[in-house]
């Protein structure tokens, strides 16, 4: 049995289909038969969310979403980063062996620096906290989206740097699991779907909001009556991830026939998504009405994760001489 872990930041208001396909679905696949943890890196969100109500709301909503999507036959632990008492102490110890030259190579920091001149130190230190999130639990595998590839390499480099400095095998080197297909998911503007382009489609938003997002997907200007090529269409590209095989075949035939417009295709995509997520959306509504159900589960996850982390931290303190 392996230990699998991943995190999703409560920085944004809700999960969208890119999060689902890139992180959640691969995570659930790997969770099967293993010991799995999905956590909310709320300290990481502090790098950009500076309003307590927003952070609280995002955490609340995201936790409800993570539980709503959890398949009942593949249970896993959900926990909050800020409930892990020694996570920042561990980060400090790791900072003390992390080469500055390594941190200067971080793409995420360079990107933020290019976008924003008023950048804070936590953005720079971000990968070290993320390393503690992973190696602090002796994690074997971390399913993440492609954008997190370098962060995973850093976690390995930091673990190795510690082991070398203290002549030990104390930290396990985690393996990243990245689904390469994901690069091809188009956003509503046809560019790659990304939070920072604001071109994504939600999962738990009201039907009206989803409809608006889907209706604004960019398509070419082939007239309604004319046959169309499904393989070059952004709407069809999204359907492929969620529609059952038979339905896809008949949609593809409709594209190639006369009189099937992009408006039809978009309404069909809306229906496909609502069907695919229908159970999760119902569960989500009930969790949002009664948050005590979530809180109970979080207490279990927080305790389990804290126990593992605390053991590791106590040993770590001894190794470094504290
Ligand atoms: N950096 C990740 C993101 O932006 C979130 C994250 C924090 C994470 N710690 C982690 C992901 C540990 C996996 C493992 O999505």
mmCIF file of C-alpha atoms and ligand atoms in Angstrom:
data_model
loop_
_atom_site.group_PDB
_atom_site.id
_atom_site.type_symbol
_atom_site.label_atom_id
_atom_site.label_comp_id
_atom_site.label_asym_id
_atom_site.label_seq_id
_atom_site.Cartn_x
_atom_site.Cartn_y
_atom_site.Cartn_z
ATOM 1 C CA UNK A 1 0.000 0.000 0.000
ATOM 2 C CA UNK A 2 1.298 3.410 -0.980
ATOM 3 C CA UNK A 3 0.664 6.802 0.520
ATOM 4 C CA UNK A 4 -0.868 9.242 -1.968
ATOM 5 C CA UNK A 5 -1.342 12.933 -1.281
ATOM 6 C CA UNK A 6 -2.353 16.041 -3.114
ATOM 7 C CA UNK A 7 -3.620 19.527 -2.303
ATOM 8 C CA UNK A 8 -5.990 22.057 -3.789
ATOM 9 C CA UNK A 9 -5.740 25.680 -2.707
ATOM 10 C CA UNK A 10 -8.810 27.510 -1.403
ATOM 11 C CA UNK A 11 -7.672 30.622 -3.239
ATOM 12 C CA UNK A 12 -10.446 30.510 -5.826
ATOM 13 C CA UNK A 13 -14.150 30.256 -5.511
ATOM 14 C CA UNK A 14 -14.838 26.637 -6.373
ATOM 15 C CA UNK A 15 -13.472 23.783 -8.454
ATOM 16 C CA UNK A 16 -13.723 23.791 -12.212
ATOM 17 C CA UNK A 17 -13.443 21.002 -14.720
ATOM 18 C CA UNK A 18 -9.721 21.538 -15.240
ATOM 19 C CA UNK A 19 -9.087 20.953 -11.508
ATOM 20 C CA UNK A 20 -11.289 17.918 -11.709
ATOM 21 C CA UNK A 21 -9.593 16.338 -14.720
ATOM 22 C CA UNK A 22 -6.054 17.359 -13.848
ATOM 23 C CA UNK A 23 -5.926 16.676 -10.177
ATOM 24 C CA UNK A 24 -9.037 15.176 -8.633
ATOM 25 C CA UNK A 25 -9.681 12.352 -11.088
ATOM 26 C CA UNK A 26 -6.058 11.117 -11.256
ATOM 27 C CA UNK A 27 -5.927 11.384 -7.472
ATOM 28 C CA UNK A 28 -8.994 9.171 -7.069
ATOM 29 C CA UNK A 29 -7.553 6.641 -9.528
ATOM 30 C CA UNK A 30 -4.365 6.433 -7.508
ATOM 31 C CA UNK A 31 -6.229 6.489 -4.182
ATOM 32 C CA UNK A 32 -7.861 3.174 -4.950
ATOM 33 C CA UNK A 33 -6.301 0.501 -2.747
ATOM 34 C CA UNK A 34 -3.893 2.990 -1.183
ATOM 35 C CA UNK A 35 -3.841 5.344 1.782
ATOM 36 C CA UNK A 36 -4.830 8.690 0.357
ATOM 37 C CA UNK A 37 -4.938 12.291 1.601
ATOM 38 C CA UNK A 38 -6.403 15.329 -0.085
ATOM 39 C CA UNK A 39 -5.779 18.558 1.760
ATOM 40 C CA UNK A 40 -6.543 22.270 1.682
ATOM 41 C CA UNK A 41 -3.267 24.260 1.667
ATOM 42 C CA UNK A 42 -4.770 27.291 3.372
ATOM 43 C CA UNK A 43 -1.419 28.780 4.402
ATOM 44 C CA UNK A 44 -0.534 28.764 0.718
ATOM 45 C CA UNK A 45 -3.678 30.766 -0.043
ATOM 46 C CA UNK A 46 -2.486 33.516 2.284
ATOM 47 C CA UNK A 47 0.075 34.485 -0.339
ATOM 48 C CA UNK A 48 -2.782 36.023 -2.326
ATOM 49 C CA UNK A 49 -6.005 36.076 -0.261
ATOM 50 C CA UNK A 50 -5.881 38.875 2.294
ATOM 51 C CA UNK A 51 -9.497 38.903 3.403
ATOM 52 C CA UNK A 52 -10.491 36.476 6.160
ATOM 53 C CA UNK A 53 -14.099 36.193 5.060
ATOM 54 C CA UNK A 54 -13.113 35.306 1.521
ATOM 55 C CA UNK A 55 -10.640 32.688 2.725
ATOM 56 C CA UNK A 56 -13.173 31.204 5.119
ATOM 57 C CA UNK A 57 -15.850 31.054 2.458
ATOM 58 C CA UNK A 58 -13.504 29.503 -0.118
ATOM 59 C CA UNK A 59 -12.347 26.849 2.327
ATOM 60 C CA UNK A 60 -15.868 26.002 3.343
ATOM 61 C CA UNK A 61 -17.006 25.700 -0.239
ATOM 62 C CA UNK A 62 -13.974 23.762 -1.438
ATOM 63 C CA UNK A 63 -14.217 21.235 1.404
ATOM 64 C CA UNK A 64 -17.885 20.648 0.543
ATOM 65 C CA UNK A 65 -16.901 20.139 -3.092
ATOM 66 C CA UNK A 66 -14.109 17.681 -2.315
ATOM 67 C CA UNK A 67 -16.460 15.562 -0.211
ATOM 68 C CA UNK A 68 -19.262 15.843 -2.760
ATOM 69 C CA UNK A 69 -16.995 14.402 -5.465
ATOM 70 C CA UNK A 70 -15.620 11.592 -3.290
ATOM 71 C CA UNK A 71 -16.713 8.189 -4.666
ATOM 72 C CA UNK A 72 -18.222 6.139 -1.819
ATOM 73 C CA UNK A 73 -16.124 3.081 -2.681
ATOM 74 C CA UNK A 74 -12.820 4.988 -2.651
ATOM 75 C CA UNK A 75 -12.705 6.872 0.626
ATOM 76 C CA UNK A 76 -9.791 9.127 1.529
ATOM 77 C CA UNK A 77 -8.833 11.599 4.214
ATOM 78 C CA UNK A 78 -9.422 15.312 3.768
ATOM 79 C CA UNK A 79 -7.549 17.717 6.034
ATOM 80 C CA UNK A 80 -6.581 21.352 6.517
ATOM 81 C CA UNK A 81 -2.930 22.395 6.290
ATOM 82 C CA UNK A 82 -3.294 24.964 9.066
ATOM 83 C CA UNK A 83 -4.383 22.237 11.495
ATOM 84 C CA UNK A 84 -0.959 20.581 11.195
ATOM 85 C CA UNK A 85 0.733 22.128 14.158
ATOM 86 C CA UNK A 86 4.387 21.854 13.122
ATOM 87 C CA UNK A 87 4.081 22.415 9.396
ATOM 88 C CA UNK A 88 5.760 25.833 9.496
ATOM 89 C CA UNK A 89 8.478 24.685 11.907
ATOM 90 C CA UNK A 90 9.299 21.941 9.465
ATOM 91 C CA UNK A 91 9.296 24.489 6.639
ATOM 92 C CA UNK A 92 11.862 26.561 8.537
ATOM 93 C CA UNK A 93 14.146 23.578 9.049
ATOM 94 C CA UNK A 94 13.842 22.740 5.361
ATOM 95 C CA UNK A 95 14.522 26.385 4.430
ATOM 96 C CA UNK A 96 17.789 26.087 6.290
ATOM 97 C CA UNK A 97 19.082 23.429 3.896
ATOM 98 C CA UNK A 98 17.407 24.687 0.701
ATOM 99 C CA UNK A 99 19.923 26.299 -1.663
ATOM 100 C CA UNK A 100 18.994 29.881 -2.537
ATOM 101 C CA UNK A 101 20.172 29.131 -6.062
ATOM 102 C CA UNK A 102 17.479 26.453 -6.345
ATOM 103 C CA UNK A 103 14.746 28.881 -5.320
ATOM 104 C CA UNK A 104 15.901 31.426 -7.903
ATOM 105 C CA UNK A 105 14.938 28.953 -10.597
ATOM 106 C CA UNK A 106 11.245 28.779 -9.568
ATOM 107 C CA UNK A 107 8.982 29.483 -12.553
ATOM 108 C CA UNK A 108 6.001 30.282 -10.370
ATOM 109 C CA UNK A 109 7.918 33.038 -8.572
ATOM 110 C CA UNK A 110 9.232 34.504 -11.822
ATOM 111 C CA UNK A 111 5.705 34.500 -13.283
ATOM 112 C CA UNK A 112 4.258 36.263 -10.248
ATOM 113 C CA UNK A 113 7.099 38.738 -10.281
ATOM 114 C CA UNK A 114 6.399 39.568 -13.918
ATOM 115 C CA UNK A 115 2.709 40.111 -13.213
ATOM 116 C CA UNK A 116 3.002 41.958 -9.960
ATOM 117 C CA UNK A 117 5.651 44.337 -8.656
ATOM 118 C CA UNK A 118 4.265 44.247 -5.106
ATOM 119 C CA UNK A 119 5.147 40.640 -4.469
ATOM 120 C CA UNK A 120 5.443 39.153 -0.967
ATOM 121 C CA UNK A 121 8.069 36.850 0.566
ATOM 122 C CA UNK A 122 5.641 33.977 1.010
ATOM 123 C CA UNK A 123 5.376 33.656 -2.763
ATOM 124 C CA UNK A 124 9.137 33.122 -2.825
ATOM 125 C CA UNK A 125 9.068 30.602 0.030
ATOM 126 C CA UNK A 126 5.990 28.810 -1.301
ATOM 127 C CA UNK A 127 7.828 25.739 -2.707
ATOM 128 C CA UNK A 128 9.520 25.024 0.638
ATOM 129 C CA UNK A 129 6.188 24.887 2.468
ATOM 130 C CA UNK A 130 4.919 22.689 -0.330
ATOM 131 C CA UNK A 131 7.912 20.368 0.132
ATOM 132 C CA UNK A 132 7.048 20.087 3.837
ATOM 133 C CA UNK A 133 3.459 19.257 2.823
ATOM 134 C CA UNK A 134 4.749 16.278 0.926
ATOM 135 C CA UNK A 135 7.931 14.894 2.461
ATOM 136 C CA UNK A 136 6.631 15.522 5.989
ATOM 137 C CA UNK A 137 4.241 12.603 5.512
ATOM 138 C CA UNK A 138 6.593 10.133 3.748
ATOM 139 C CA UNK A 139 4.396 10.399 0.677
ATOM 140 C CA UNK A 140 5.062 7.983 -2.207
ATOM 141 C CA UNK A 141 3.095 9.660 -4.953
ATOM 142 C CA UNK A 142 1.619 13.097 -5.632
ATOM 143 C CA UNK A 143 -0.948 13.426 -8.440
ATOM 144 C CA UNK A 144 -0.789 17.010 -9.696
ATOM 145 C CA UNK A 145 -1.538 19.124 -12.734
ATOM 146 C CA UNK A 146 1.294 19.875 -15.144
ATOM 147 C CA UNK A 147 1.751 23.356 -13.697
ATOM 148 C CA UNK A 148 3.018 21.790 -10.451
ATOM 149 C CA UNK A 149 5.775 19.731 -12.053
ATOM 150 C CA UNK A 150 8.617 21.973 -10.934
ATOM 151 C CA UNK A 151 7.249 22.166 -7.388
ATOM 152 C CA UNK A 152 7.444 18.396 -7.189
ATOM 153 C CA UNK A 153 11.012 18.446 -8.462
ATOM 154 C CA UNK A 154 11.798 20.989 -5.747
ATOM 155 C CA UNK A 155 10.275 18.726 -3.084
ATOM 156 C CA UNK A 156 12.597 15.952 -4.237
ATOM 157 C CA UNK A 157 15.616 18.291 -4.395
ATOM 158 C CA UNK A 158 14.896 19.609 -0.909
ATOM 159 C CA UNK A 159 14.513 16.071 0.483
ATOM 160 C CA UNK A 160 17.807 15.082 -1.140
ATOM 161 C CA UNK A 161 19.556 18.183 0.094
ATOM 162 C CA UNK A 162 18.443 17.406 3.657
ATOM 163 C CA UNK A 163 19.475 13.766 3.424
ATOM 164 C CA UNK A 164 22.881 14.746 2.093
ATOM 165 C CA UNK A 165 23.488 17.458 4.669
ATOM 166 C CA UNK A 166 22.617 15.202 7.609
ATOM 167 C CA UNK A 167 23.936 11.972 6.050
ATOM 168 C CA UNK A 168 20.634 10.195 6.443
ATOM 169 C CA UNK A 169 17.807 8.617 4.437
ATOM 170 C CA UNK A 170 15.243 10.422 6.557
ATOM 171 C CA UNK A 171 13.097 11.935 3.804
ATOM 172 C CA UNK A 172 11.546 9.750 1.158
ATOM 173 C CA UNK A 173 11.734 11.123 -2.397
ATOM 174 C CA UNK A 174 8.165 11.593 -3.671
ATOM 175 C CA UNK A 175 7.125 10.715 -7.182
ATOM 176 C CA UNK A 176 4.902 13.059 -9.212
ATOM 177 C CA UNK A 177 1.992 11.662 -11.175
ATOM 178 C CA UNK A 178 1.038 13.930 -14.054
ATOM 179 C CA UNK A 179 -1.594 13.195 -16.649
ATOM 180 C CA UNK A 180 -0.149 14.514 -19.899
ATOM 181 C CA UNK A 181 -3.465 14.482 -21.784
ATOM 182 C CA UNK A 182 -4.510 17.458 -19.807
ATOM 183 C CA UNK A 183 -2.490 19.947 -21.816
ATOM 184 C CA UNK A 184 -5.151 19.706 -24.498
ATOM 185 C CA UNK A 185 -8.164 20.898 -22.477
ATOM 186 C CA UNK A 186 -9.419 24.102 -24.044
ATOM 187 C CA UNK A 187 -10.925 26.937 -22.034
ATOM 188 C CA UNK A 188 -13.967 28.877 -23.214
ATOM 189 C CA UNK A 189 -11.736 31.201 -25.251
ATOM 190 C CA UNK A 190 -9.964 28.274 -26.923
ATOM 191 C CA UNK A 191 -6.721 28.847 -25.016
ATOM 192 C CA UNK A 192 -5.686 26.234 -22.498
ATOM 193 C CA UNK A 193 -8.092 26.210 -19.536
ATOM 194 C CA UNK A 194 -6.505 28.018 -16.623
ATOM 195 C CA UNK A 195 -7.527 29.890 -13.510
ATOM 196 C CA UNK A 196 -5.360 32.811 -14.438
ATOM 197 C CA UNK A 197 -7.007 33.286 -17.848
ATOM 198 C CA UNK A 198 -10.429 33.203 -16.201
ATOM 199 C CA UNK A 199 -11.636 30.999 -19.047
ATOM 200 C CA UNK A 200 -12.840 27.977 -17.116
ATOM 201 C CA UNK A 201 -16.103 26.129 -16.627
ATOM 202 C CA UNK A 202 -17.225 25.453 -13.067
ATOM 203 C CA UNK A 203 -18.678 22.277 -11.600
ATOM 204 C CA UNK A 204 -20.833 23.421 -8.714
ATOM 205 C CA UNK A 205 -22.022 26.812 -9.901
ATOM 206 C CA UNK A 206 -25.716 27.445 -10.563
ATOM 207 C CA UNK A 207 -27.001 26.047 -13.814
ATOM 208 C CA UNK A 208 -27.472 29.595 -15.109
ATOM 209 C CA UNK A 209 -23.816 30.437 -14.506
ATOM 210 C CA UNK A 210 -22.645 27.219 -16.152
ATOM 211 C CA UNK A 211 -24.879 27.893 -19.123
ATOM 212 C CA UNK A 212 -23.427 31.352 -19.533
ATOM 213 C CA UNK A 213 -19.870 29.995 -19.384
ATOM 214 C CA UNK A 214 -20.619 27.263 -21.904
ATOM 215 C CA UNK A 215 -22.515 29.535 -24.276
ATOM 216 C CA UNK A 216 -19.474 31.777 -24.488
ATOM 217 C CA UNK A 217 -17.155 29.011 -25.711
ATOM 218 C CA UNK A 218 -15.413 30.260 -28.837
ATOM 219 C CA UNK A 219 -16.282 28.402 -32.058
ATOM 220 C CA UNK A 220 -15.629 29.136 -35.720
ATOM 221 C CA UNK A 221 -18.177 30.838 -37.958
ATOM 222 C CA UNK A 222 -19.443 27.866 -39.991
ATOM 223 C CA UNK A 223 -23.135 28.669 -40.639
ATOM 224 C CA UNK A 224 -25.757 26.738 -38.702
ATOM 225 C CA UNK A 225 -26.866 24.635 -41.664
ATOM 226 C CA UNK A 226 -23.416 23.518 -42.800
ATOM 227 C CA UNK A 227 -21.627 20.329 -41.722
ATOM 228 C CA UNK A 228 -18.898 20.848 -39.142
ATOM 229 C CA UNK A 229 -15.694 19.147 -38.080
ATOM 230 C CA UNK A 230 -16.018 17.938 -34.467
ATOM 231 C CA UNK A 231 -12.261 17.386 -34.200
ATOM 232 C CA UNK A 232 -11.457 21.084 -34.490
ATOM 233 C CA UNK A 233 -14.270 22.245 -32.186
ATOM 234 C CA UNK A 234 -13.637 23.377 -28.586
ATOM 235 C CA UNK A 235 -17.103 22.248 -27.499
ATOM 236 C CA UNK A 236 -16.571 18.732 -28.793
ATOM 237 C CA UNK A 237 -13.082 18.612 -27.253
ATOM 238 C CA UNK A 238 -14.697 19.165 -23.847
ATOM 239 C CA UNK A 239 -17.488 16.663 -24.475
ATOM 240 C CA UNK A 240 -14.866 13.982 -25.036
ATOM 241 C CA UNK A 241 -13.888 14.052 -21.384
ATOM 242 C CA UNK A 242 -17.405 13.625 -20.036
ATOM 243 C CA UNK A 243 -19.789 12.023 -22.530
ATOM 244 C CA UNK A 244 -20.361 8.271 -22.774
ATOM 245 C CA UNK A 245 -18.938 6.657 -25.930
ATOM 246 C CA UNK A 246 -22.295 6.111 -27.674
ATOM 247 C CA UNK A 247 -23.447 9.646 -27.112
ATOM 248 C CA UNK A 248 -20.162 10.986 -28.500
ATOM 249 C CA UNK A 249 -20.552 8.947 -31.665
ATOM 250 C CA UNK A 250 -24.020 10.276 -32.304
ATOM 251 C CA UNK A 251 -22.942 13.855 -31.566
ATOM 252 C CA UNK A 252 -20.027 13.464 -33.916
ATOM 253 C CA UNK A 253 -22.443 12.296 -36.621
ATOM 254 C CA UNK A 254 -24.656 15.293 -35.957
ATOM 255 C CA UNK A 255 -21.706 17.636 -36.442
ATOM 256 C CA UNK A 256 -20.978 16.104 -39.821
ATOM 257 C CA UNK A 257 -24.609 16.270 -40.952
ATOM 258 C CA UNK A 258 -26.516 19.430 -41.950
ATOM 259 C CA UNK A 259 -28.361 21.686 -39.541
ATOM 260 C CA UNK A 260 -26.593 20.998 -36.221
ATOM 261 C CA UNK A 261 -25.347 24.337 -34.929
ATOM 262 C CA UNK A 262 -22.810 25.228 -32.261
ATOM 263 C CA UNK A 263 -25.714 26.427 -30.080
ATOM 264 C CA UNK A 264 -27.096 22.878 -30.131
ATOM 265 C CA UNK A 265 -23.686 21.476 -29.307
ATOM 266 C CA UNK A 266 -23.265 23.851 -26.382
ATOM 267 C CA UNK A 267 -26.631 22.954 -24.857
ATOM 268 C CA UNK A 268 -25.685 19.333 -25.269
ATOM 269 C CA UNK A 269 -22.381 19.939 -23.453
ATOM 270 C CA UNK A 270 -24.297 21.614 -20.602
ATOM 271 C CA UNK A 271 -26.522 18.572 -20.337
ATOM 272 C CA UNK A 272 -23.529 16.213 -20.442
ATOM 273 C CA UNK A 273 -21.826 18.069 -17.590
ATOM 274 C CA UNK A 274 -24.989 18.305 -15.472
ATOM 275 C CA UNK A 275 -25.538 14.569 -15.931
ATOM 276 C CA UNK A 276 -21.932 13.669 -15.174
ATOM 277 C CA UNK A 277 -21.861 15.741 -11.988
ATOM 278 C CA UNK A 278 -25.495 15.335 -10.976
ATOM 279 C CA UNK A 279 -24.894 13.217 -7.875
ATOM 280 C CA UNK A 280 -21.987 15.381 -6.732
ATOM 281 C CA UNK A 281 -24.038 18.548 -7.216
ATOM 282 C CA UNK A 282 -26.842 17.154 -5.049
ATOM 283 C CA UNK A 283 -24.412 16.145 -2.311
ATOM 284 C CA UNK A 284 -22.757 19.532 -2.487
ATOM 285 C CA UNK A 285 -26.080 21.285 -1.882
ATOM 286 C CA UNK A 286 -26.772 19.178 1.170
ATOM 287 C CA UNK A 287 -23.262 19.792 2.578
ATOM 288 C CA UNK A 288 -23.627 23.523 2.093
ATOM 289 C CA UNK A 289 -26.927 23.395 4.006
ATOM 290 C CA UNK A 290 -25.477 21.369 6.870
ATOM 291 C CA UNK A 291 -21.780 22.034 7.265
ATOM 292 C CA UNK A 292 -21.529 19.933 10.420
ATOM 293 C CA UNK A 293 -21.286 16.846 8.197
ATOM 294 C CA UNK A 294 -18.091 18.238 6.681
ATOM 295 C CA UNK A 295 -16.676 19.362 9.980
ATOM 296 C CA UNK A 296 -16.993 15.866 11.401
ATOM 297 C CA UNK A 297 -15.041 14.410 8.498
ATOM 298 C CA UNK A 298 -12.383 17.120 8.675
ATOM 299 C CA UNK A 299 -11.771 16.353 12.352
ATOM 300 C CA UNK A 300 -10.971 12.753 11.387
ATOM 301 C CA UNK A 301 -8.684 13.786 8.503
ATOM 302 C CA UNK A 302 -6.922 16.471 10.536
ATOM 303 C CA UNK A 303 -6.182 14.038 13.348
ATOM 304 C CA UNK A 304 -4.869 11.320 11.054
ATOM 305 C CA UNK A 305 -2.617 13.695 9.113
ATOM 306 C CA UNK A 306 -1.398 15.458 12.241
ATOM 307 C CA UNK A 307 -0.376 12.176 13.866
ATOM 308 C CA UNK A 308 1.775 11.169 10.918
ATOM 309 C CA UNK A 309 3.294 14.620 10.603
ATOM 310 C CA UNK A 310 3.961 14.992 14.310
ATOM 311 C CA UNK A 311 5.888 11.720 14.473
ATOM 312 C CA UNK A 312 8.011 12.772 11.539
ATOM 313 C CA UNK A 313 8.602 16.206 13.032
ATOM 314 C CA UNK A 314 9.679 14.886 16.429
ATOM 315 C CA UNK A 315 12.324 12.720 14.739
ATOM 316 C CA UNK A 316 13.365 15.612 12.519
ATOM 317 C CA UNK A 317 13.977 17.850 15.538
ATOM 318 C CA UNK A 318 16.337 15.268 17.011
ATOM 319 C CA UNK A 319 18.281 14.890 13.770
ATOM 320 C CA UNK A 320 18.949 18.609 13.512
ATOM 321 C CA UNK A 321 19.694 18.996 17.227
ATOM 322 C CA UNK A 322 16.679 20.877 18.577
HETATM 323 N N1 LIG B 1 0.764 24.384 -5.189
HETATM 324 C C1 LIG B 1 -0.439 23.615 -5.357
HETATM 325 C C2 LIG B 1 -1.375 24.368 -6.313
HETATM 326 O O1 LIG B 1 -1.219 25.525 -6.524
HETATM 327 C C3 LIG B 1 -1.148 23.370 -4.033
HETATM 328 C C4 LIG B 1 -0.335 22.562 -3.072
HETATM 329 C C5 LIG B 1 0.232 23.008 -1.913
HETATM 330 C C6 LIG B 1 -0.012 21.187 -3.192
HETATM 331 N N2 LIG B 1 0.886 21.985 -1.291
HETATM 332 C C7 LIG B 1 0.758 20.847 -2.048
HETATM 333 C C8 LIG B 1 -0.294 20.213 -4.156
HETATM 334 C C9 LIG B 1 1.274 19.554 -1.866
HETATM 335 C C10 LIG B 1 0.206 18.923 -3.958
HETATM 336 C C11 LIG B 1 0.976 18.605 -2.818
HETATM 337 O O2 LIG B 1 -2.290 23.788 -6.821
#
